[in-house]
Short mmCIF file of C-alpha atoms in Angstrom, two decimals:
data_model
loop_
_atom_site.label_atom_id
_atom_site.label_comp_id
_atom_site.label_asym_id
_atom_site.label_seq_id
_atom_site.Cartn_x
_atom_site.Cartn_y
_atom_site.Cartn_z
CA UNK N 1 20.27 -25.12 -2.63
CA UNK N 2 16.66 -25.17 -2.48
CA UNK N 3 14.72 -22.19 -1.23
CA UNK N 4 12.52 -22.58 1.88
CA UNK N 5 9.07 -20.59 1.76
CA UNK N 6 5.91 -21.36 3.73
CA UNK N 7 2.88 -22.02 1.92
CA UNK N 8 1.10 -19.02 -0.02
CA UNK N 9 -1.95 -19.61 1.98
CA UNK N 10 0.12 -18.02 5.35
CA UNK N 11 2.21 -15.74 4.58
CA UNK N 12 1.65 -12.61 5.29
CA UNK N 13 0.38 -11.10 1.37
CA UNK N 14 -2.41 -14.17 2.01
CA UNK N 15 -3.00 -12.92 5.72
CA UNK N 16 -3.77 -8.61 5.37
CA UNK N 17 -6.49 -10.84 2.50
CA UNK N 18 -7.93 -12.18 6.01
CA UNK N 19 -7.53 -9.91 8.20
CA UNK N 20 -7.05 -6.53 6.53
CA UNK N 21 -10.17 -5.75 4.04
CA UNK N 22 -13.38 -3.09 4.41
CA UNK N 23 -15.38 -5.21 5.61
CA UNK N 24 -13.18 -6.05 8.90
CA UNK N 25 -12.25 -3.33 9.67
CA UNK N 26 -16.62 -2.17 10.18
CA UNK N 27 -17.55 -5.92 11.91
CA UNK N 28 -14.42 -5.03 14.26
CA UNK N 29 -17.12 -2.27 15.70
CA UNK N 30 -19.53 -4.99 15.81
CA UNK N 31 -18.83 -6.29 19.97
CA UNK N 32 -19.19 -2.74 21.17
CA UNK N 33 -22.84 -2.62 20.41
CA UNK N 34 -22.67 -6.08 20.24
CA UNK N 35 -22.01 -6.42 24.19
CA UNK N 36 -24.53 -3.56 25.30
CA UNK N 37 -26.63 -5.88 22.73
CA UNK N 38 -25.93 -10.13 24.26
CA UNK N 39 -25.72 -9.20 27.86
CA UNK N 40 -28.53 -7.52 28.62
CA UNK N 41 -30.84 -9.43 29.68
CA UNK N 42 -34.08 -7.62 28.53
CA UNK N 43 -32.76 -7.35 24.82
CA UNK N 44 -31.48 -11.26 24.76
CA UNK N 45 -35.15 -12.33 25.87
CA UNK N 46 -36.99 -9.66 22.40
CA UNK N 47 -33.89 -11.99 20.55
CA UNK N 48 -36.01 -13.42 17.89
CA UNK N 49 -35.97 -13.68 14.04
CA UNK N 50 -39.54 -15.25 13.12
CA UNK N 51 -41.46 -12.34 12.33
CA UNK N 52 -38.38 -12.08 9.36
CA UNK N 53 -39.94 -15.04 7.82
CA UNK N 54 -42.80 -14.30 8.01
CA UNK N 55 -43.33 -16.58 10.80
CA UNK N 56 -46.71 -15.50 13.54
CA UNK N 57 -46.68 -16.89 16.96
CA UNK N 58 -48.54 -19.70 16.74
CA UNK N 59 -45.88 -21.09 14.04
CA UNK N 60 -43.13 -23.83 14.45
CA UNK N 61 -39.48 -21.01 13.84
CA UNK N 62 -38.45 -21.94 10.98
CA UNK N 63 -35.18 -21.31 12.00
CA UNK N 64 -32.26 -24.25 13.51
CA UNK N 65 -30.54 -21.65 15.62
CA UNK N 66 -32.64 -19.64 18.19
CA UNK N 67 -32.40 -15.61 18.17
CA UNK N 68 -29.62 -15.58 20.84
CA UNK N 69 -27.68 -18.36 19.74
CA UNK N 70 -27.41 -16.13 15.79
CA UNK N 71 -26.17 -13.30 18.33
CA UNK N 72 -23.55 -14.83 20.46
CA UNK N 73 -22.50 -16.63 17.23
CA UNK N 74 -22.15 -12.81 15.88
CA UNK N 75 -20.77 -11.19 18.60
CA UNK N 76 -17.98 -13.64 19.17
CA UNK N 77 -17.50 -13.86 14.82
CA UNK N 78 -17.21 -11.01 15.79
CA UNK N 79 -14.68 -10.25 17.82
CA UNK N 80 -12.45 -12.47 16.77
CA UNK N 81 -12.46 -10.45 13.72
CA UNK N 82 -11.35 -7.80 15.87
CA UNK N 83 -8.58 -10.17 17.17
CA UNK N 84 -7.58 -10.98 13.25
CA UNK N 85 -7.53 -7.00 12.35
CA UNK N 86 -5.40 -6.65 15.26
CA UNK N 87 -3.18 -9.00 15.17
CA UNK N 88 -2.43 -8.64 12.00
CA UNK N 89 -2.04 -4.43 12.01
CA UNK N 90 0.80 -5.52 14.73
CA UNK N 91 3.31 -7.83 13.25
CA UNK N 92 2.37 -6.99 9.96
CA UNK N 93 5.60 -5.73 7.70
CA UNK N 94 5.39 -2.37 7.08
CA UNK N 95 6.33 -2.89 3.14
CA UNK N 96 3.17 -5.00 2.44
CA UNK N 97 1.70 -1.55 2.61
CA UNK N 98 3.46 0.38 -0.19
CA UNK N 99 3.60 -3.23 -1.81
CA UNK N 100 1.11 -5.31 -2.60
CA UNK N 101 4.14 -8.62 -4.28
CA UNK N 102 7.37 -8.15 -5.14
CA UNK N 103 7.34 -7.22 -8.29
CA UNK N 104 6.03 -3.96 -7.41
CA UNK N 105 8.09 -3.73 -4.49
CA UNK N 106 11.07 -4.05 -6.71
CA UNK N 107 9.74 -1.15 -9.14
CA UNK N 108 9.32 0.91 -6.50
CA UNK N 109 12.86 0.43 -5.47
CA UNK N 110 13.82 1.35 -8.80
CA UNK N 111 12.03 4.50 -8.32
CA UNK N 112 12.11 6.27 -4.28
CA UNK N 113 14.92 3.80 -2.14
CA UNK N 114 18.85 5.94 -1.62
CA UNK N 115 21.61 3.97 -1.68
CA UNK N 116 21.28 3.95 2.26
CA UNK N 117 18.68 1.93 2.31
CA UNK N 118 19.35 -0.95 -0.46
CA UNK N 119 22.55 -0.85 1.35
CA UNK N 120 20.13 -1.65 4.39
CA UNK N 121 18.44 -4.90 2.52
CA UNK N 122 21.22 -5.32 0.90
CA UNK N 123 23.28 -6.00 4.25
CA UNK N 124 19.93 -7.75 6.11
CA UNK N 125 19.86 -10.12 2.24
CA UNK N 126 23.06 -11.39 2.89
CA UNK N 127 23.28 -11.94 6.52
CA UNK N 128 24.24 -15.24 8.42
CA UNK N 129 20.96 -15.43 10.13
CA UNK N 130 18.29 -14.88 6.51
CA UNK N 131 16.36 -17.58 4.85
CA UNK N 132 16.88 -18.49 0.87
CA UNK N 133 13.20 -17.42 0.15
CA UNK N 134 13.76 -17.02 -3.86
CA UNK N 135 15.94 -19.11 -6.67
CA UNK N 136 16.13 -16.29 -9.05
CA UNK N 137 18.07 -14.49 -6.89
CA UNK N 138 19.62 -16.93 -5.59
CA UNK N 139 21.64 -19.40 -8.24
CA UNK N 140 23.24 -17.53 -11.54
CA UNK N 141 23.44 -19.94 -13.80
CA UNK N 142 23.16 -22.80 -12.69
CA UNK N 143 25.39 -21.60 -9.08
CA UNK N 144 24.97 -20.30 -6.27
CA UNK N 145 25.68 -16.30 -5.62
CA UNK N 146 28.17 -15.46 -3.68
CA UNK N 147 27.20 -12.69 -0.68
CA UNK N 148 29.12 -9.78 -1.78
CA UNK N 149 28.32 -6.66 -1.43
CA UNK N 150 27.64 -4.56 -4.73
CA UNK N 151 25.45 -1.39 -3.31
CA UNK N 152 27.46 1.69 -3.26
CA UNK N 153 28.20 5.12 -3.49
CA UNK N 154 26.29 7.98 -2.85
CA UNK N 155 26.41 10.98 -5.27
CA UNK N 156 23.25 10.77 -7.11
CA UNK N 157 25.17 10.18 -10.72
CA UNK N 158 26.97 7.93 -9.14
CA UNK N 159 23.55 5.87 -8.33
CA UNK N 160 22.21 6.44 -11.50
CA UNK N 161 25.29 4.07 -12.39
CA UNK N 162 24.66 1.59 -10.18
CA UNK N 163 21.85 1.09 -11.38
CA UNK N 164 22.71 1.00 -14.32
CA UNK N 165 25.19 -1.83 -14.07
CA UNK N 166 23.79 -3.62 -11.51
CA UNK N 167 19.45 -3.03 -12.12
CA UNK N 168 18.82 -6.68 -12.67
CA UNK N 169 20.69 -8.11 -9.51
CA UNK N 170 18.83 -4.90 -7.46
CA UNK N 171 15.67 -6.02 -8.69
CA UNK N 172 15.75 -9.58 -7.97
CA UNK N 173 17.52 -8.22 -4.55
CA UNK N 174 14.37 -6.72 -3.89
CA UNK N 175 12.26 -8.92 -4.35
CA UNK N 176 14.08 -11.76 -1.98
CA UNK N 177 13.67 -9.16 0.82
CA UNK N 178 10.18 -9.10 0.26
CA UNK N 179 9.29 -12.46 0.12
CA UNK N 180 11.83 -12.81 3.71
CA UNK N 181 9.40 -9.74 4.71
CA UNK N 182 6.31 -12.11 4.43
CA UNK N 183 7.92 -14.78 6.24
CA UNK N 184 8.67 -12.53 9.25
CA UNK N 185 6.77 -13.40 13.26
CA UNK N 186 4.68 -17.14 11.84
CA UNK N 187 3.16 -17.41 15.18
CA UNK N 188 1.26 -14.46 14.69
CA UNK N 189 0.08 -15.28 10.60
CA UNK N 190 -1.86 -18.24 12.30
CA UNK N 191 -3.22 -16.90 14.49
CA UNK N 192 -4.20 -13.76 12.99
CA UNK N 193 -5.24 -16.16 10.06
CA UNK N 194 -7.26 -18.55 12.16
CA UNK N 195 -9.35 -15.75 14.36
CA UNK N 196 -9.92 -14.02 10.83
CA UNK N 197 -11.79 -17.90 9.57
CA UNK N 198 -13.34 -18.40 12.55
CA UNK N 199 -14.58 -15.45 12.56
CA UNK N 200 -15.72 -14.95 9.27
CA UNK N 201 -17.42 -18.56 10.21
CA UNK N 202 -19.04 -18.04 13.01
CA UNK N 203 -20.47 -14.99 11.07
CA UNK N 204 -21.74 -16.99 7.93
CA UNK N 205 -23.42 -20.01 10.42
CA UNK N 206 -26.98 -17.11 11.47
CA UNK N 207 -26.65 -15.65 8.09
CA UNK N 208 -26.95 -18.93 6.63
CA UNK N 209 -29.75 -19.93 9.23
CA UNK N 210 -31.29 -16.88 7.94
CA UNK N 211 -31.43 -17.54 4.69
CA UNK N 212 -32.48 -21.21 4.48
CA UNK N 213 -36.15 -19.83 6.93
CA UNK N 214 -36.02 -17.18 4.57
CA UNK N 215 -36.06 -19.59 1.15
CA UNK N 216 -38.34 -21.86 2.98
CA UNK N 217 -40.63 -19.36 3.57
CA UNK N 218 -41.01 -17.84 0.21
CA UNK N 219 -40.58 -21.02 -1.92
CA UNK N 220 -43.17 -22.92 0.71
CA UNK N 221 -45.34 -20.05 1.75
#
């Protein structure tokens, strides 16, 4: 048995870094104000960055893009970032909000999860539809692990005994389940990532244009 895993860059833990961060939440507000600016003829007509680069009215514009184009890139770029954020929030696995990796989730399970919750995780991982994700869980001493339930007992003392006897198994089980959750909703992961990367690229273009114009003015003006 060879575990099946997607490239880390398209799993939910990586998508979160692109689609759900402090910058994303701020940028996601831009389309609201941007709509009023971009589709207001008077404001759009006055859009100019020449003064920022030290260029007068008679001077040739130092920018590669005109002001309206930059506004459009910022508007649609922030709109893409908003779509990335909303897609992530709609389809993300809830467990990603509680732990950032499998090891952290394994420790969280050991400390807080009741036996009923553990039994649900075990049932899910042992189901026929589950795709194996981690070799550490499924291969034991060179042989494939059998899908035999281990989690049992609801009294606190029984739970403590179960963790004492099967602590390694439960730890690897938790990490296997966490990895599985990071592979859910592949189309949504790819869409969120594509929207985010595309949006950041659109936002970067006008920023770079302004930067090159200002630097040219500083070093040649």
